[in-house]
């Protein structure tokens, strides 16, 4: 049970205020269909965390701590830039996201957002630490749902009142801050600063 409960708690806490919560809010406001979004979150998280768990179980010591921080920094920077790209979904009904719909858009967006994210790194580490890989994957997925489902449901009800441009800018700023923290951690673990 520890292989399930510890990952659930760690990921649920780690996700509070994370970029995927902001992504969940944006998707809920945009599509206003919470159940396909929640299904997309489940599918993306299972796929992403299964891959991360497999990596953790296979090569727990492959990357040094500093390399992981550099990967995180690059991921946060890329996500910040992606967040700033104007979304034509509001103006152009034939945009890719409308064409793909809420489930597939959420699946792709969440899977990509989780690459290099702290919960993916945590999943790698938890899978390396605990012997029951399936329970770790289920636990980290439950943690994601505990943190993100309430945001999807609240965003669905408050969609008309959300300033999406401001949310995108705030999300990009948060990703930049996370990238700076990751660079600092990478430099510190690499011995570049004391």
Coordinates of N, CA and C in Angstrom, one line a residue:
X1 N 0.8 -1.2 0.0 CA 0.0 0.0 0.0 C 0.9 1.3 0.0
X2 N 2.1 1.2 0.6 CA 3.0 2.3 0.6 C 3.3 2.7 -0.8
X3 N 3.5 1.8 -1.7 CA 3.8 2.1 -3.1 C 2.7 2.9 -3.8
X4 N 1.5 2.8 -3.3 CA 0.3 3.6 -3.8 C 0.1 4.9 -3.1
X5 N 0.1 4.8 -1.8 CA -0.3 6.0 -1.0 C 0.8 7.1 -1.0
X6 N 2.0 6.7 -0.9 CA 3.1 7.8 -0.8 C 3.1 8.5 -2.2
X7 N 3.2 7.8 -3.3 CA 3.1 8.6 -4.6 C 1.9 9.4 -4.8
X8 N 0.7 8.9 -4.3 CA -0.5 9.7 -4.4 C -0.4 11.0 -3.7
X9 N 0.1 11.0 -2.4 CA 0.2 12.2 -1.6 C 1.3 13.1 -2.2
X10 N 2.4 12.6 -2.6 CA 3.5 13.4 -3.1 C 3.1 14.2 -4.3
X11 N 2.5 13.5 -5.3 CA 2.1 14.1 -6.5 C 1.0 15.1 -6.3
X12 N 0.0 14.7 -5.5 CA -1.1 15.7 -5.2 C -0.6 17.0 -4.6
X13 N 0.3 16.9 -3.7 CA 0.9 18.1 -3.1 C 1.8 18.9 -4.1
X14 N 2.6 18.1 -4.9 CA 3.4 18.8 -5.9 C 2.7 19.5 -7.0
X15 N 1.5 19.0 -7.3 CA 0.7 19.6 -8.4 C 0.0 20.9 -8.0
X16 N -0.1 21.2 -6.7 CA -0.9 22.4 -6.3 C -0.1 23.6 -6.8
X17 N -0.8 24.4 -7.6 CA -0.2 25.5 -8.2 C 0.8 25.2 -9.4
X18 N 0.8 24.0 -9.8 CA 1.7 23.6 -10.9 C 1.1 24.0 -12.3
X19 N 2.0 24.0 -13.3 CA 1.6 24.4 -14.6 C 0.4 23.6 -15.2
X20 N 0.3 22.4 -14.8 CA -0.8 21.5 -15.3 C -2.1 22.0 -14.7
X21 N -2.1 22.5 -13.5 CA -3.4 23.1 -13.0 C -3.8 24.3 -13.8
X22 N -2.9 25.1 -14.2 CA -3.2 26.3 -15.1 C -3.7 25.8 -16.4
X23 N -3.0 24.8 -16.9 CA -3.5 24.2 -18.2 C -4.9 23.6 -18.1
X24 N -5.2 22.9 -17.0 CA -6.5 22.4 -16.8 C -7.6 23.5 -16.8
X25 N -7.2 24.6 -16.1 CA -8.1 25.7 -16.0 C -8.4 26.3 -17.4
X26 N -7.4 26.5 -18.2 CA -7.5 27.0 -19.5 C -8.3 26.1 -20.4
X27 N -8.1 24.8 -20.4 CA -8.8 23.9 -21.2 C -10.3 23.8 -20.8
X28 N -10.6 23.9 -19.5 CA -11.9 23.9 -19.0 C -12.7 25.1 -19.4
X29 N -12.0 26.3 -19.4 CA -12.6 27.5 -19.8 C -12.9 27.5 -21.3
X30 N -12.0 27.0 -22.1 CA -12.1 27.0 -23.5 C -13.1 26.0 -24.0
X31 N -13.1 24.8 -23.5 CA -14.0 23.8 -24.1 C -15.3 23.7 -23.4
X32 N -15.3 23.9 -22.1 CA -16.5 23.8 -21.3 C -17.2 22.4 -21.3
X33 N -16.3 21.4 -21.4 CA -16.7 20.0 -21.4 C -15.8 19.3 -20.4
X34 N -16.2 19.3 -19.2 CA -15.2 18.7 -18.2 C -14.9 17.3 -18.3
X35 N -15.8 16.4 -18.7 CA -15.6 15.0 -18.7 C -14.6 14.5 -19.7
X36 N -14.7 15.0 -21.0 CA -13.6 14.7 -21.9 C -12.2 15.2 -21.5
X37 N -12.2 16.4 -20.8 CA -10.9 16.9 -20.4 C -10.4 16.0 -19.3
X38 N -11.2 15.6 -18.3 CA -10.8 14.7 -17.2 C -10.3 13.4 -17.8
X39 N -11.0 12.9 -18.8 CA -10.6 11.6 -19.5 C -9.2 11.8 -20.2
X40 N -9.0 13.0 -20.8 CA -7.7 13.3 -21.4 C -6.6 13.3 -20.4
X41 N -6.9 13.9 -19.2 CA -5.9 14.0 -18.2 C -5.5 12.6 -17.7
X42 N -6.5 11.8 -17.5 CA -6.2 10.4 -17.0 C -5.4 9.7 -18.1
X43 N -5.7 9.7 -19.3 CA -5.0 9.0 -20.4 C -3.6 9.5 -20.5
X44 N -3.4 10.8 -20.5 CA -2.1 11.4 -20.7 C -1.2 11.1 -19.5
X45 N -1.8 11.2 -18.3 CA -1.0 10.9 -17.1 C -0.6 9.5 -17.0
X46 N -1.5 8.6 -17.3 CA -1.2 7.2 -17.3 C 0.0 6.9 -18.3
X47 N -0.1 7.4 -19.5 CA 0.9 7.2 -20.5 C 2.2 7.8 -20.1
X48 N 2.2 9.0 -19.6 CA 3.4 9.7 -19.2 C 4.1 9.1 -18.0
X49 N 3.3 8.8 -17.0 CA 3.8 8.2 -15.8 C 4.2 6.8 -15.9
X50 N 3.6 6.1 -16.8 CA 4.0 4.7 -17.1 C 5.4 4.7 -17.7
X51 N 5.6 5.6 -18.7 CA 6.9 5.7 -19.3 C 8.0 6.2 -18.3
X52 N 7.6 7.2 -17.4 CA 8.5 7.7 -16.4 C 8.8 6.6 -15.4
X53 N 7.8 5.8 -15.0 CA 8.0 4.8 -14.0 C 8.9 3.7 -14.6
X54 N 8.7 3.3 -15.9 CA 9.5 2.3 -16.5 C 11.0 2.8 -16.5
X55 N 11.2 4.0 -16.8 CA 12.6 4.6 -16.8 C 13.2 4.5 -15.4
X56 N 12.4 4.9 -14.4 CA 12.8 4.9 -13.1 C 13.2 3.5 -12.6
X57 N 12.3 2.5 -12.9 CA 12.6 1.2 -12.5 C 13.8 0.6 -13.3
X58 N 14.0 1.0 -14.5 CA 15.1 0.5 -15.3 C 16.5 1.1 -15.0
X59 N 16.5 2.4 -15.0 CA 17.8 3.1 -14.8 C 17.7 4.2 -13.7
X60 N 17.6 3.8 -12.5 CA 17.3 4.8 -11.4 C 18.5 5.8 -11.3
X61 N 19.7 5.4 -11.6 CA 20.8 6.2 -11.4 C 21.4 6.8 -12.7
X62 N 20.7 6.7 -13.8 CA 21.2 7.1 -15.1 C 21.6 8.6 -15.2
X63 N 20.7 9.5 -14.8 CA 21.0 10.9 -14.8 C 21.4 11.4 -13.4
X64 N 22.3 12.3 -13.5 CA 22.7 13.0 -12.2 C 21.6 14.0 -11.9
X65 N 21.6 14.4 -10.6 CA 20.7 15.4 -10.2 C 20.8 16.7 -11.0
X66 N 22.0 17.1 -11.3 CA 22.2 18.4 -12.0 C 21.6 18.3 -13.5
X67 N 21.8 17.1 -14.1 CA 21.3 16.9 -15.5 C 19.7 17.0 -15.4
X68 N 19.1 16.4 -14.4 CA 17.7 16.5 -14.3 C 17.2 17.9 -14.1
X69 N 18.0 18.7 -13.4 CA 17.6 20.1 -13.2 C 17.7 20.9 -14.5
X70 N 18.8 20.6 -15.3 CA 18.9 21.2 -16.6 C 17.8 20.9 -17.6
X71 N 17.4 19.6 -17.5 CA 16.2 19.2 -18.3 C 15.0 19.9 -17.9
X72 N 14.8 20.0 -16.6 CA 13.6 20.8 -16.1 C 13.6 22.2 -16.6
X73 N 14.8 22.9 -16.5 CA 14.9 24.3 -16.9 C 14.6 24.4 -18.4
X74 N 15.1 23.5 -19.2 CA 14.7 23.6 -20.6 C 13.2 23.4 -20.9
X75 N 12.7 22.5 -20.1 CA 11.2 22.2 -20.3 C 10.4 23.4 -19.9
X76 N 10.7 24.0 -18.7 CA 9.9 25.1 -18.2 C 10.1 26.3 -19.2
X77 N 11.2 26.5 -19.8 CA 11.4 27.6 -20.7 C 10.6 27.4 -22.0
X78 N 10.6 26.2 -22.5 CA 9.9 25.8 -23.7 C 8.4 26.0 -23.4
X79 N 7.9 25.6 -22.2 CA 6.5 25.7 -21.9 C 6.1 27.2 -21.7
X80 N 7.0 28.0 -21.2 CA 6.7 29.4 -21.0 C 6.5 30.0 -22.4
X81 N 7.4 29.7 -23.3 CA 7.3 30.2 -24.7 C 6.0 29.8 -25.4
X82 N 5.7 28.5 -25.2 CA 4.5 27.9 -25.8 C 3.2 28.6 -25.3
X83 N 3.3 28.9 -24.0 CA 2.1 29.5 -23.3 C 1.9 30.9 -23.9
X84 N 2.9 31.6 -24.3 CA 2.8 33.0 -24.8 C 2.3 33.0 -26.3
X85 N 2.3 31.9 -27.0 CA 1.9 31.9 -28.4 C 0.4 32.2 -28.4
X86 N -0.1 33.2 -29.1 CA -1.5 33.5 -29.1 C -2.3 32.3 -29.6
X87 N -3.3 32.0 -28.9 CA -4.2 30.9 -29.3 C -5.3 31.4 -30.2
X88 N -5.4 30.9 -31.4 CA -6.4 31.3 -32.3 C -7.8 30.6 -32.1
X89 N -7.8 29.8 -31.1 CA -9.0 28.9 -30.9 C -10.2 29.8 -30.6
X90 N -10.1 30.9 -29.9 CA -11.2 31.8 -29.7 C -11.8 32.4 -31.0
X91 N -10.9 32.7 -31.9 CA -11.3 33.4 -33.1 C -11.5 32.5 -34.3
X92 N -10.9 31.3 -34.3 CA -10.9 30.5 -35.5 C -11.4 29.1 -35.1
X93 N -12.7 28.8 -35.4 CA -13.3 27.6 -35.1 C -12.7 26.3 -35.7
X94 N -11.9 26.6 -36.8 CA -11.3 25.5 -37.5 C -9.8 25.2 -37.0
X95 N -9.5 25.8 -35.9 CA -8.1 25.6 -35.4 C -7.9 24.1 -35.0
X96 N -6.7 23.7 -34.8 CA -6.4 22.3 -34.5 C -7.0 21.8 -33.3
X97 N -7.1 22.6 -32.2 CA -7.7 22.2 -31.0 C -9.2 21.9 -31.2
X98 N -9.8 22.8 -31.9 CA -11.3 22.6 -32.2 C -11.5 21.3 -33.0
X99 N -10.6 21.1 -33.9 CA -10.6 19.9 -34.8 C -10.4 18.7 -34.0
X100 N -9.4 18.7 -33.1 CA -9.1 17.5 -32.3 C -10.1 17.3 -31.1
X101 N -10.8 18.4 -30.7 CA -11.8 18.3 -29.6 C -11.1 18.3 -28.2
X102 N -11.9 18.3 -27.2 CA -11.4 18.5 -25.8 C -10.6 17.3 -25.4
X103 N -11.0 16.1 -25.7 CA -10.2 14.9 -25.2 C -8.8 14.8 -25.8
X104 N -8.7 14.9 -27.1 CA -7.4 14.7 -27.8 C -6.5 15.9 -27.5
X105 N -7.1 17.1 -27.5 CA -6.3 18.3 -27.2 C -5.7 18.2 -25.7
X106 N -6.6 17.8 -24.8 CA -6.1 17.6 -23.4 C -5.1 16.5 -23.3
X107 N -5.3 15.4 -24.0 CA -4.3 14.3 -24.0 C -3.0 14.7 -24.5
X108 N -2.9 15.4 -25.6 CA -1.6 15.9 -26.1 C -1.0 17.0 -25.2
X109 N -1.8 17.9 -24.8 CA -1.3 19.1 -24.0 C -0.8 18.6 -22.7
X110 N -1.5 17.7 -22.0 CA -1.1 17.2 -20.7 C 0.2 16.3 -20.8
X111 N 0.2 15.5 -21.8 CA 1.3 14.6 -22.0 C 2.6 15.4 -22.2
X112 N 2.5 16.4 -23.1 CA 3.7 17.3 -23.3 C 4.0 18.1 -22.1
X113 N 3.0 18.6 -21.4 CA 3.3 19.5 -20.3 C 4.0 18.7 -19.1
X114 N 3.7 17.4 -19.1 CA 4.3 16.6 -18.0 C 5.8 16.2 -18.3
X115 N 6.2 16.3 -19.6 CA 7.6 15.9 -19.9 C 8.5 16.9 -19.2
X116 N 9.4 16.3 -18.4 CA 10.3 17.1 -17.6 C 9.7 17.8 -16.4
X117 N 8.5 17.6 -16.2 CA 7.8 18.2 -15.0 C 8.3 17.5 -13.7
X118 N 8.1 18.3 -12.6 CA 8.5 17.7 -11.3 C 7.8 16.4 -11.0
X119 N 6.5 16.3 -11.4 CA 5.8 15.1 -11.1 C 6.3 13.9 -11.9
X120 N 6.8 14.2 -13.2 CA 7.4 13.1 -14.0 C 8.7 12.7 -13.3
X121 N 9.5 13.6 -12.9 CA 10.8 13.3 -12.3 C 10.5 12.6 -11.0
X122 N 9.5 13.0 -10.2 CA 9.1 12.3 -9.0 C 8.6 10.9 -9.3
X123 N 7.9 10.7 -10.4 CA 7.5 9.3 -10.7 C 8.7 8.5 -11.0
X124 N 9.7 9.0 -11.8 CA 10.9 8.3 -12.0 C 11.5 7.8 -10.7
X125 N 11.7 8.8 -9.8 CA 12.3 8.5 -8.5 C 11.5 7.5 -7.6
X126 N 10.2 7.7 -7.6 CA 9.4 6.8 -6.8 C 9.4 5.4 -7.4
X127 N 9.4 5.3 -8.7 CA 9.5 4.0 -9.3 C 10.8 3.3 -9.0
X128 N 11.8 4.1 -8.9 CA 13.1 3.5 -8.5 C 13.2 3.1 -7.1
X129 N 12.4 3.8 -6.2 CA 12.4 3.5 -4.8 C 11.5 2.4 -4.4
X130 N 10.3 2.3 -5.0 CA 9.3 1.3 -4.5 C 9.2 0.2 -5.5
X131 N 9.0 -1.0 -4.9 CA 9.1 -2.2 -5.7 C 7.9 -2.5 -6.6
X132 N 6.7 -1.9 -6.4 CA 5.5 -2.2 -7.1 C 5.2 -1.1 -8.1
X133 N 5.8 -1.2 -9.3 CA 5.7 -0.2 -10.4 C 4.3 0.2 -10.7
X134 N 3.4 -0.8 -10.8 CA 2.0 -0.5 -11.2 C 1.3 0.4 -10.1
X135 N 1.6 0.1 -8.9 CA 1.0 0.9 -7.8 C 1.5 2.3 -7.8
X136 N 2.8 2.5 -8.1 CA 3.4 3.8 -8.2 C 2.7 4.6 -9.3
X137 N 2.5 4.0 -10.4 CA 1.9 4.7 -11.6 C 0.4 5.0 -11.2
X138 N -0.3 4.1 -10.6 CA -1.7 4.4 -10.2 C -1.7 5.5 -9.2
X139 N -0.7 5.5 -8.2 CA -0.7 6.5 -7.2 C -0.4 7.9 -7.8
X140 N 0.6 8.0 -8.7 CA 0.9 9.3 -9.2 C -0.2 9.8 -10.1
X141 N -0.9 8.9 -10.8 CA -2.1 9.3 -11.6 C -3.2 9.8 -10.7
X142 N -3.4 9.1 -9.6 CA -4.5 9.6 -8.6 C -4.1 11.0 -8.0
X143 N -2.8 11.2 -7.8 CA -2.4 12.5 -7.3 C -2.7 13.6 -8.2
X144 N -2.4 13.3 -9.5 CA -2.7 14.3 -10.6 C -4.2 14.6 -10.6
X145 N -5.0 13.6 -10.5 CA -6.5 13.8 -10.5 C -7.0 14.5 -9.3
X146 N -6.4 14.2 -8.1 CA -6.8 14.9 -6.9 C -6.6 16.4 -7.1
X147 N -5.5 16.8 -7.7 CA -5.1 18.2 -7.9 C -5.8 18.9 -9.0
X148 N -6.1 18.1 -10.1 CA -6.6 18.8 -11.3 C -8.1 18.7 -11.6
X149 N -8.7 17.6 -11.1 CA -10.2 17.5 -11.4 C -11.0 18.7 -10.8
X150 N -10.7 19.1 -9.5 CA -11.5 20.2 -9.0 C -11.3 21.5 -9.8
X151 N -10.1 21.7 -10.4 CA -9.8 22.8 -11.2 C -10.6 22.8 -12.5
X152 N -10.6 21.6 -13.1 CA -11.4 21.5 -14.3 C -12.9 21.8 -14.1
X153 N -13.4 21.2 -13.0 CA -14.8 21.5 -12.7 C -15.1 22.9 -12.3
X154 N -14.2 23.6 -11.6 CA -14.4 25.0 -11.2 C -14.3 25.9 -12.5
X155 N -13.3 25.5 -13.3 CA -13.0 26.3 -14.5 C -14.2 26.2 -15.5
X156 N -14.8 25.1 -15.5 CA -16.0 24.9 -16.4 C -17.1 25.8 -16.0
X157 N -17.3 26.0 -14.7 CA -18.4 26.9 -14.2 C -18.1 28.4 -14.3
X158 N -16.8 28.7 -14.2 CA -16.4 30.1 -14.2 C -15.8 30.6 -15.6
X159 N -16.1 29.8 -16.6 CA -15.5 30.1 -17.9 C -15.7 31.5 -18.5
X160 N -16.9 32.0 -18.3 CA -17.3 33.3 -18.8 C -16.6 34.4 -18.1
X161 N -16.1 34.2 -16.9 CA -15.5 35.3 -16.2 C -13.9 35.2 -16.2
X162 N -13.3 34.3 -16.9 CA -11.9 34.1 -16.9 C -11.2 35.0 -18.0
X163 N -10.2 35.8 -17.6 CA -9.5 36.5 -18.6 C -8.3 35.7 -19.1
X164 N -8.6 35.0 -20.2 CA -7.6 34.0 -20.7 C -6.3 34.6 -21.1
X165 N -6.3 35.8 -21.6 CA -5.0 36.4 -22.0 C -4.2 36.6 -20.7
X166 N -4.8 37.1 -19.7 CA -4.1 37.3 -18.4 C -3.6 36.0 -17.8
X167 N -4.4 35.0 -17.9 CA -4.0 33.7 -17.4 C -2.8 33.1 -18.1
X168 N -2.8 33.3 -19.5 CA -1.7 32.8 -20.3 C -0.4 33.6 -19.9
X169 N -0.5 34.9 -19.7 CA 0.7 35.7 -19.3 C 1.2 35.3 -17.9
X170 N 0.2 35.1 -17.0 CA 0.6 34.7 -15.6 C 1.3 33.3 -15.6
X171 N 0.7 32.4 -16.4 CA 1.2 31.0 -16.6 C 2.7 31.1 -17.1
X172 N 2.8 31.9 -18.2 CA 4.2 32.0 -18.8 C 5.2 32.6 -17.7
X173 N 4.7 33.6 -17.0 CA 5.6 34.1 -15.9 C 6.0 33.1 -14.9
X174 N 5.0 32.3 -14.5 CA 5.3 31.2 -13.5 C 6.3 30.2 -14.1
X175 N 6.1 29.9 -15.4 CA 7.1 28.9 -16.0 C 8.5 29.5 -16.1
X176 N 8.6 30.8 -16.3 CA 9.9 31.4 -16.3 C 10.6 31.4 -14.9
X177 N 9.8 31.6 -13.9 CA 10.3 31.6 -12.5 C 10.7 30.1 -12.2
X178 N 9.9 29.1 -12.6 CA 10.3 27.7 -12.4 C 11.6 27.4 -13.2
X179 N 11.8 27.9 -14.4 CA 13.0 27.7 -15.2 C 14.2 28.3 -14.5
X180 N 14.0 29.5 -13.9 CA 15.1 30.2 -13.2 C 15.5 29.4 -12.0
X181 N 14.5 28.9 -11.2 CA 14.8 28.0 -10.1 C 15.5 26.8 -10.5
X182 N 15.1 26.2 -11.6 CA 15.7 24.9 -12.1 C 17.2 25.2 -12.5
X183 N 17.4 26.3 -13.2 CA 18.8 26.7 -13.6 C 19.7 26.9 -12.3
X184 N 19.1 27.6 -11.3 CA 19.9 27.8 -10.1 C 20.2 26.4 -9.4
X185 N 19.2 25.5 -9.3 CA 19.4 24.2 -8.8 C 20.5 23.4 -9.6
X186 N 20.4 23.5 -10.9 CA 21.4 22.8 -11.7 C 22.8 23.4 -11.5
X187 N 22.9 24.7 -11.4 CA 24.2 25.3 -11.2 C 24.7 24.9 -9.8
X188 N 23.8 24.8 -8.8 CA 24.3 24.5 -7.5 C 24.7 23.0 -7.4
X189 N 23.9 22.1 -8.0 CA 24.3 20.7 -7.9 C 25.5 20.4 -8.8
X190 N 25.7 21.2 -9.8 CA 26.9 21.0 -10.7 C 28.2 21.6 -10.0
X191 N 28.0 22.3 -8.9 CA 29.1 22.9 -8.2 C 29.6 24.2 -8.8
X192 N 28.8 24.9 -9.7 CA 29.1 26.1 -10.2 C 29.0 27.3 -9.3
X193 N 28.0 27.1 -8.3 CA 27.8 28.1 -7.3 C 27.8 27.4 -5.9
X194 N 28.1 28.1 -4.9 CA 28.2 27.5 -3.5 C 27.0 27.5 -2.7

